[in-house]
PDB file of C-alpha atoms in Angstrom:
ATOM      1  CA  MET B   1       0.522 -24.515  -9.242  1.00 40.00           C
ATOM      2  CA  GLU B   2      -0.606 -23.245 -12.793  1.00 48.00           C
ATOM      3  CA  THR B   3       0.546 -20.801 -14.253  1.00 56.00           C
ATOM      4  CA  TRP B   4      -1.644 -18.637 -14.862  1.00 64.00           C
ATOM      5  CA  ASN B   5      -4.961 -17.810 -12.049  1.00 82.00           C
ATOM      6  CA  TRP B   6      -7.728 -15.839 -11.996  1.00 84.00           C
ATOM      7  CA  LEU B   7      -4.944 -14.843  -8.736  1.00 86.00           C
ATOM      8  CA  ILE B   8      -1.648 -14.052 -10.470  1.00 83.00           C
ATOM      9  CA  ALA B   9      -3.740 -12.652 -12.870  1.00 83.00           C
ATOM     10  CA  THR B  10      -5.738  -9.507 -10.689  1.00 89.00           C
ATOM     11  CA  HIS B  11      -2.307  -9.634  -8.722  1.00 90.00           C
ATOM     12  CA  ALA B  12      -0.154  -8.974 -12.334  1.00 87.00           C
ATOM     13  CA  ILE B  13      -2.905  -5.632 -13.142  1.00 90.00           C
ATOM     14  CA  ALA B  14      -3.017  -4.140  -9.554  1.00 94.00           C
ATOM     15  CA  ALA B  15       0.779  -4.188 -10.353  1.00 92.00           C
ATOM     16  CA  GLY B  16       0.299  -2.347 -13.497  1.00 92.00           C
ATOM     17  CA  TYR B  17      -1.587   0.149 -12.410  1.00 94.00           C
ATOM     18  CA  VAL B  18       0.815   1.240  -8.716  1.00 96.00           C
ATOM     19  CA  LEU B  19       3.460   1.434 -12.112  1.00 94.00           C
ATOM     20  CA  VAL B  20       1.642   3.206 -13.922  1.00 94.00           C
ATOM     21  CA  LEU B  21      -0.900   5.624 -11.742  1.00 95.00           C
ATOM     22  CA  GLY B  22       2.692   5.946  -9.093  1.00 95.00           C
ATOM     23  CA  PRO B  23       4.594   8.606 -11.622  1.00 94.00           C
ATOM     24  CA  MET B  24       1.294  10.135 -12.816  1.00 92.00           C
ATOM     25  CA  ASN B  25       1.160  11.733  -8.958  1.00 92.00           C
ATOM     26  CA  ILE B  26       4.933  11.920  -8.239  1.00 93.00           C
ATOM     27  CA  PHE B  27       5.315  13.925 -11.180  1.00 91.00           C
ATOM     28  CA  ARG B  28       2.788  16.544 -11.116  1.00 86.00           C
ATOM     29  CA  ARG B  29       3.240  19.277 -10.349  1.00 79.00           C
ATOM     30  CA  ALA B  30      -0.223  20.199  -8.915  1.00 75.00           C
ATOM     31  CA  LYS B  31      -1.003  17.998  -5.385  1.00 81.00           C
ATOM     32  CA  ASP B  32      -4.831  18.405  -5.988  1.00 87.00           C
ATOM     33  CA  ARG B  33      -7.687  17.061  -5.506  1.00 89.00           C
ATOM     34  CA  VAL B  34      -6.518  15.137  -8.234  1.00 91.00           C
ATOM     35  CA  HIS B  35      -3.610  13.725  -6.809  1.00 93.00           C
ATOM     36  CA  LYS B  36      -5.599  12.751  -3.683  1.00 93.00           C
ATOM     37  CA  ALA B  37      -7.915  10.728  -5.845  1.00 93.00           C
ATOM     38  CA  ILE B  38      -5.162   9.624  -8.229  1.00 94.00           C
ATOM     39  CA  GLY B  39      -3.290   8.895  -4.665  1.00 96.00           C
ATOM     40  CA  PHE B  40      -6.492   6.600  -3.142  1.00 96.00           C
ATOM     41  CA  THR B  41      -6.922   4.843  -6.421  1.00 96.00           C
ATOM     42  CA  TRP B  42      -3.159   3.674  -5.945  1.00 97.00           C
ATOM     43  CA  ILE B  43      -3.310   3.350  -2.335  1.00 98.00           C
ATOM     44  CA  GLY B  44      -6.365   0.001  -3.499  1.00 97.00           C
ATOM     45  CA  ALA B  45      -3.669  -1.029  -6.606  1.00 97.00           C
ATOM     46  CA  MET B  46      -0.958  -1.337  -3.936  1.00 97.00           C
ATOM     47  CA  TYR B  47      -3.611  -2.560  -0.819  1.00 98.00           C
ATOM     48  CA  TYR B  48      -4.264  -5.365  -3.364  1.00 97.00           C
ATOM     49  CA  LEU B  49      -0.893  -6.236  -4.521  1.00 95.00           C
ATOM     50  CA  CYS B  50      -0.056  -7.099  -1.600  1.00 95.00           C
ATOM     51  CA  ILE B  51      -2.000  -8.477  -0.009  1.00 95.00           C
ATOM     52  CA  SER B  52      -2.449 -10.265  -3.346  1.00 93.00           C
ATOM     53  CA  SER B  53       0.834 -11.776  -2.660  1.00 90.00           C
ATOM     54  CA  PHE B  54       0.108 -13.907   0.698  1.00 91.00           C
ATOM     55  CA  TRP B  55      -1.862 -16.577  -1.559  1.00 89.00           C
ATOM     56  CA  ILE B  56       1.090 -16.371  -4.193  1.00 84.00           C
ATOM     57  CA  GLN B  57       3.119 -19.342  -3.066  1.00 76.00           C
ATOM     58  CA  THR B  58       6.049 -20.938  -4.726  1.00 71.00           C
ATOM     59  CA  ASP B  59       6.419 -24.553  -4.270  1.00 71.00           C
ATOM     60  CA  GLY B  60       9.542 -23.538  -1.067  1.00 71.00           C
ATOM     61  CA  GLY B  61       7.039 -21.314   0.436  1.00 77.00           C
ATOM     62  CA  PHE B  62       7.293 -17.504   1.383  1.00 81.00           C
ATOM     63  CA  THR B  63      10.180 -15.457  -0.307  1.00 79.00           C
ATOM     64  CA  TRP B  64      11.463 -12.044   0.430  1.00 80.00           C
ATOM     65  CA  LEU B  65       8.927 -10.276  -1.915  1.00 82.00           C
ATOM     66  CA  HIS B  66       7.189 -11.591   0.796  1.00 86.00           C
ATOM     67  CA  GLY B  67       8.715  -9.915   3.213  1.00 90.00           C
ATOM     68  CA  LEU B  68       8.537  -6.207   1.223  1.00 91.00           C
ATOM     69  CA  SER B  69       4.986  -6.844   1.101  1.00 93.00           C
ATOM     70  CA  ALA B  70       4.861  -6.674   4.455  1.00 95.00           C
ATOM     71  CA  PHE B  71       7.144  -3.677   4.818  1.00 96.00           C
ATOM     72  CA  THR B  72       5.233  -1.848   1.732  1.00 96.00           C
ATOM     73  CA  LEU B  73       1.990  -1.894   3.508  1.00 97.00           C
ATOM     74  CA  LEU B  74       3.885  -0.868   6.819  1.00 97.00           C
ATOM     75  CA  THR B  75       5.273   2.122   4.299  1.00 97.00           C
ATOM     76  CA  VAL B  76       1.983   2.893   2.199  1.00 98.00           C
ATOM     77  CA  THR B  77      -0.510   2.639   5.529  1.00 98.00           C
ATOM     78  CA  LEU B  78       2.234   5.500   7.149  1.00 98.00           C
ATOM     79  CA  GLY B  79       2.558   7.560   3.713  1.00 97.00           C
ATOM     80  CA  LEU B  80      -1.446   7.835   4.227  1.00 97.00           C
ATOM     81  CA  VAL B  81      -1.828   8.591   8.555  1.00 98.00           C
ATOM     82  CA  SER B  82       1.454  11.318   7.730  1.00 97.00           C
ATOM     83  CA  ALA B  83      -1.093  12.708   4.705  1.00 95.00           C
ATOM     84  CA  ILE B  84      -4.164  12.771   6.519  1.00 95.00           C
ATOM     85  CA  ARG B  85      -2.188  14.833   9.907  1.00 97.00           C
ATOM     86  CA  GLY B  86      -0.396  17.338   7.226  1.00 95.00           C
ATOM     87  CA  LYS B  87       3.566  15.190   7.612  1.00 96.00           C
ATOM     88  CA  ILE B  88       3.551  15.683   4.122  1.00 94.00           C
ATOM     89  CA  GLN B  89       7.851  15.243   4.348  1.00 96.00           C
ATOM     90  CA  ALA B  90       6.908  11.651   5.744  1.00 97.00           C
ATOM     91  CA  HIS B  91       3.852  11.048   3.205  1.00 97.00           C
ATOM     92  CA  ARG B  92       6.733  12.104   0.472  1.00 96.00           C
ATOM     93  CA  GLY B  93       9.177   9.992   1.411  1.00 97.00           C
ATOM     94  CA  ASN B  94       6.688   6.940   2.560  1.00 97.00           C
ATOM     95  CA  MET B  95       5.124   6.464  -1.086  1.00 97.00           C
ATOM     96  CA  ILE B  96       8.195   6.973  -2.895  1.00 97.00           C
ATOM     97  CA  GLY B  97       9.731   4.619  -1.439  1.00 96.00           C
ATOM     98  CA  SER B  98       7.356   1.907  -1.372  1.00 96.00           C
ATOM     99  CA  TYR B  99       6.632   3.248  -5.249  1.00 96.00           C
ATOM    100  CA  LEU B 100      10.529   2.706  -6.103  1.00 95.00           C
ATOM    101  CA  GLY B 101      10.131  -1.143  -4.085  1.00 92.00           C
ATOM    102  CA  THR B 102       7.630  -2.293  -6.056  1.00 93.00           C
ATOM    103  CA  VAL B 103      10.131  -0.961  -9.223  1.00 93.00           C
ATOM    104  CA  ILE B 104      12.219  -2.962  -7.795  1.00 91.00           C
ATOM    105  CA  ALA B 105      10.172  -6.337  -6.720  1.00 88.00           C
ATOM    106  CA  PHE B 106       9.006  -5.922 -10.804  1.00 88.00           C
ATOM    107  CA  VAL B 107      12.285  -6.255 -11.773  1.00 89.00           C
ATOM    108  CA  PHE B 108      13.361  -8.704  -9.446  1.00 85.00           C
ATOM    109  CA  ALA B 109      10.344 -10.640 -10.838  1.00 81.00           C
ATOM    110  CA  ILE B 110      11.900 -10.267 -14.230  1.00 80.00           C
ATOM    111  CA  LEU B 111      14.676 -11.479 -14.336  1.00 82.00           C
ATOM    112  CA  ALA B 112      14.381 -14.668 -11.512  1.00 76.00           C
ATOM    113  CA  PRO B 113      14.110 -17.674 -13.296  1.00 72.00           C
ATOM    114  CA  GLY B 114      10.654 -19.633 -14.067  1.00 70.00           C
ATOM    115  CA  ARG B 115       8.139 -16.622 -12.549  1.00 71.00           C
ATOM    116  CA  ARG B 116       5.012 -16.161 -14.783  1.00 69.00           C
ATOM    117  CA  ILE B 117       6.226 -12.486 -16.015  1.00 72.00           C
ATOM    118  CA  PRO B 118       9.124 -13.884 -18.302  1.00 69.00           C
ATOM    119  CA  LEU B 119       6.488 -16.706 -19.306  1.00 71.00           C
ATOM    120  CA  LEU B 120       4.244 -14.093 -20.425  1.00 70.00           C
ATOM    121  CA  PHE B 121       7.512 -12.173 -22.935  1.00 70.00           C
ATOM    122  CA  SER B 122       7.817 -15.194 -24.192  1.00 70.00           C
ATOM    123  CA  GLU B 123       5.128 -16.825 -24.813  1.00 76.00           C
ATOM    124  CA  GLN B 124       1.757 -14.930 -24.620  1.00 75.00           C
ATOM    125  CA  PRO B 125       2.938 -11.299 -25.670  1.00 79.00           C
ATOM    126  CA  ASP B 126      -0.006 -10.253 -26.889  1.00 83.00           C
ATOM    127  CA  THR B 127      -1.999 -11.222 -23.750  1.00 78.00           C
ATOM    128  CA  LEU B 128       1.453  -8.772 -22.015  1.00 76.00           C
ATOM    129  CA  ALA B 129       0.528  -5.728 -24.671  1.00 83.00           C
ATOM    130  CA  PHE B 130      -3.476  -6.000 -24.341  1.00 82.00           C
ATOM    131  CA  ALA B 131      -3.308  -6.241 -20.593  1.00 80.00           C
ATOM    132  CA  SER B 132      -0.406  -3.496 -20.992  1.00 83.00           C
ATOM    133  CA  LEU B 133      -2.131  -0.996 -23.265  1.00 87.00           C
ATOM    134  CA  LEU B 134      -5.699  -1.690 -21.212  1.00 85.00           C
ATOM    135  CA  VAL B 135      -4.277  -0.641 -17.934  1.00 87.00           C
ATOM    136  CA  LEU B 136      -2.585   2.428 -19.499  1.00 88.00           C
ATOM    137  CA  ALA B 137      -5.901   3.321 -21.620  1.00 90.00           C
ATOM    138  CA  THR B 138      -7.474   3.014 -17.650  1.00 89.00           C
ATOM    139  CA  SER B 139      -5.233   5.142 -15.985  1.00 88.00           C
ATOM    140  CA  ALA B 140      -5.530   8.105 -18.235  1.00 88.00           C
ATOM    141  CA  ALA B 141      -9.602   7.817 -18.458  1.00 89.00           C
ATOM    142  CA  LEU B 142      -8.887   7.711 -15.086  1.00 86.00           C
ATOM    143  CA  PHE B 143      -6.501  11.745 -15.162  1.00 86.00           C
ATOM    144  CA  PHE B 144      -8.774  12.671 -17.110  1.00 86.00           C
ATOM    145  CA  THR B 145     -12.013  11.613 -15.469  1.00 88.00           C
ATOM    146  CA  PHE B 146     -10.713  13.042 -12.492  1.00 84.00           C
ATOM    147  CA  ARG B 147      -9.562  15.979 -13.748  1.00 82.00           C
ATOM    148  CA  SER B 148     -12.067  17.321 -15.530  1.00 86.00           C
ATOM    149  CA  LEU B 149     -14.274  16.293 -12.402  1.00 82.00           C
ATOM    150  CA  PHE B 150     -12.198  18.460  -9.798  1.00 78.00           C
ATOM    151  CA  ARG B 151     -10.761  21.548 -12.057  1.00 76.00           C
ATOM    152  CA  LYS B 152     -11.824  24.411 -11.143  1.00 69.00           C
ATOM    153  CA  VAL B 153     -14.003  27.279 -12.177  1.00 59.00           C
ATOM    154  CA  PRO B 154     -13.523  30.450 -12.858  1.00 61.00           C
ATOM    155  CA  VAL B 155     -15.415  32.880 -11.243  1.00 56.00           C
ATOM    156  CA  GLU B 156     -17.436  34.328 -14.115  1.00 62.00           C
ATOM    157  CA  GLU B 157     -18.648  30.461 -15.412  1.00 56.00           C
ATOM    158  CA  ALA B 158     -19.533  29.766 -11.789  1.00 52.00           C
ATOM    159  CA  ALA B 159     -21.994  33.546 -11.707  1.00 55.00           C
ATOM    160  CA  VAL B 160     -23.540  32.014 -15.473  1.00 56.00           C
ATOM    161  CA  ALA B 161     -24.370  28.414 -14.173  1.00 54.00           C
TER     162      ALA B 161
END
């Protein structure tokens, strides 16, 4: 398998969105429409991250990370269903657990020898910096766009419009 290809690159970008958007929703005070919009974006990135991982394999085949991907698909889906059903504690537990599992997998992916992420740090730091800034900038743009789209209009402003 070549060092980088489109699947691994998009998998890494999805991981970046999962890692950045997760805390945006976890630590926000208001659980409002912005939370829901960022959450759906995060779920989409998480599903892509997990599903794409099944096509990324070493010579030995599947690893424990693939098992974690399957488990994460289940917990993210349970978290979504829990939110729809109004079971907020279950939603919170599944989503935070899924996020923490992703962080742990990311740390192991960085530390494991022969993985592509450490190679990116050492061989292409400019590419890593660019991709990281791109993910951060687009995540911030998503947040501020959602916030402005879903902001509450005071009654006085609504009456004038």
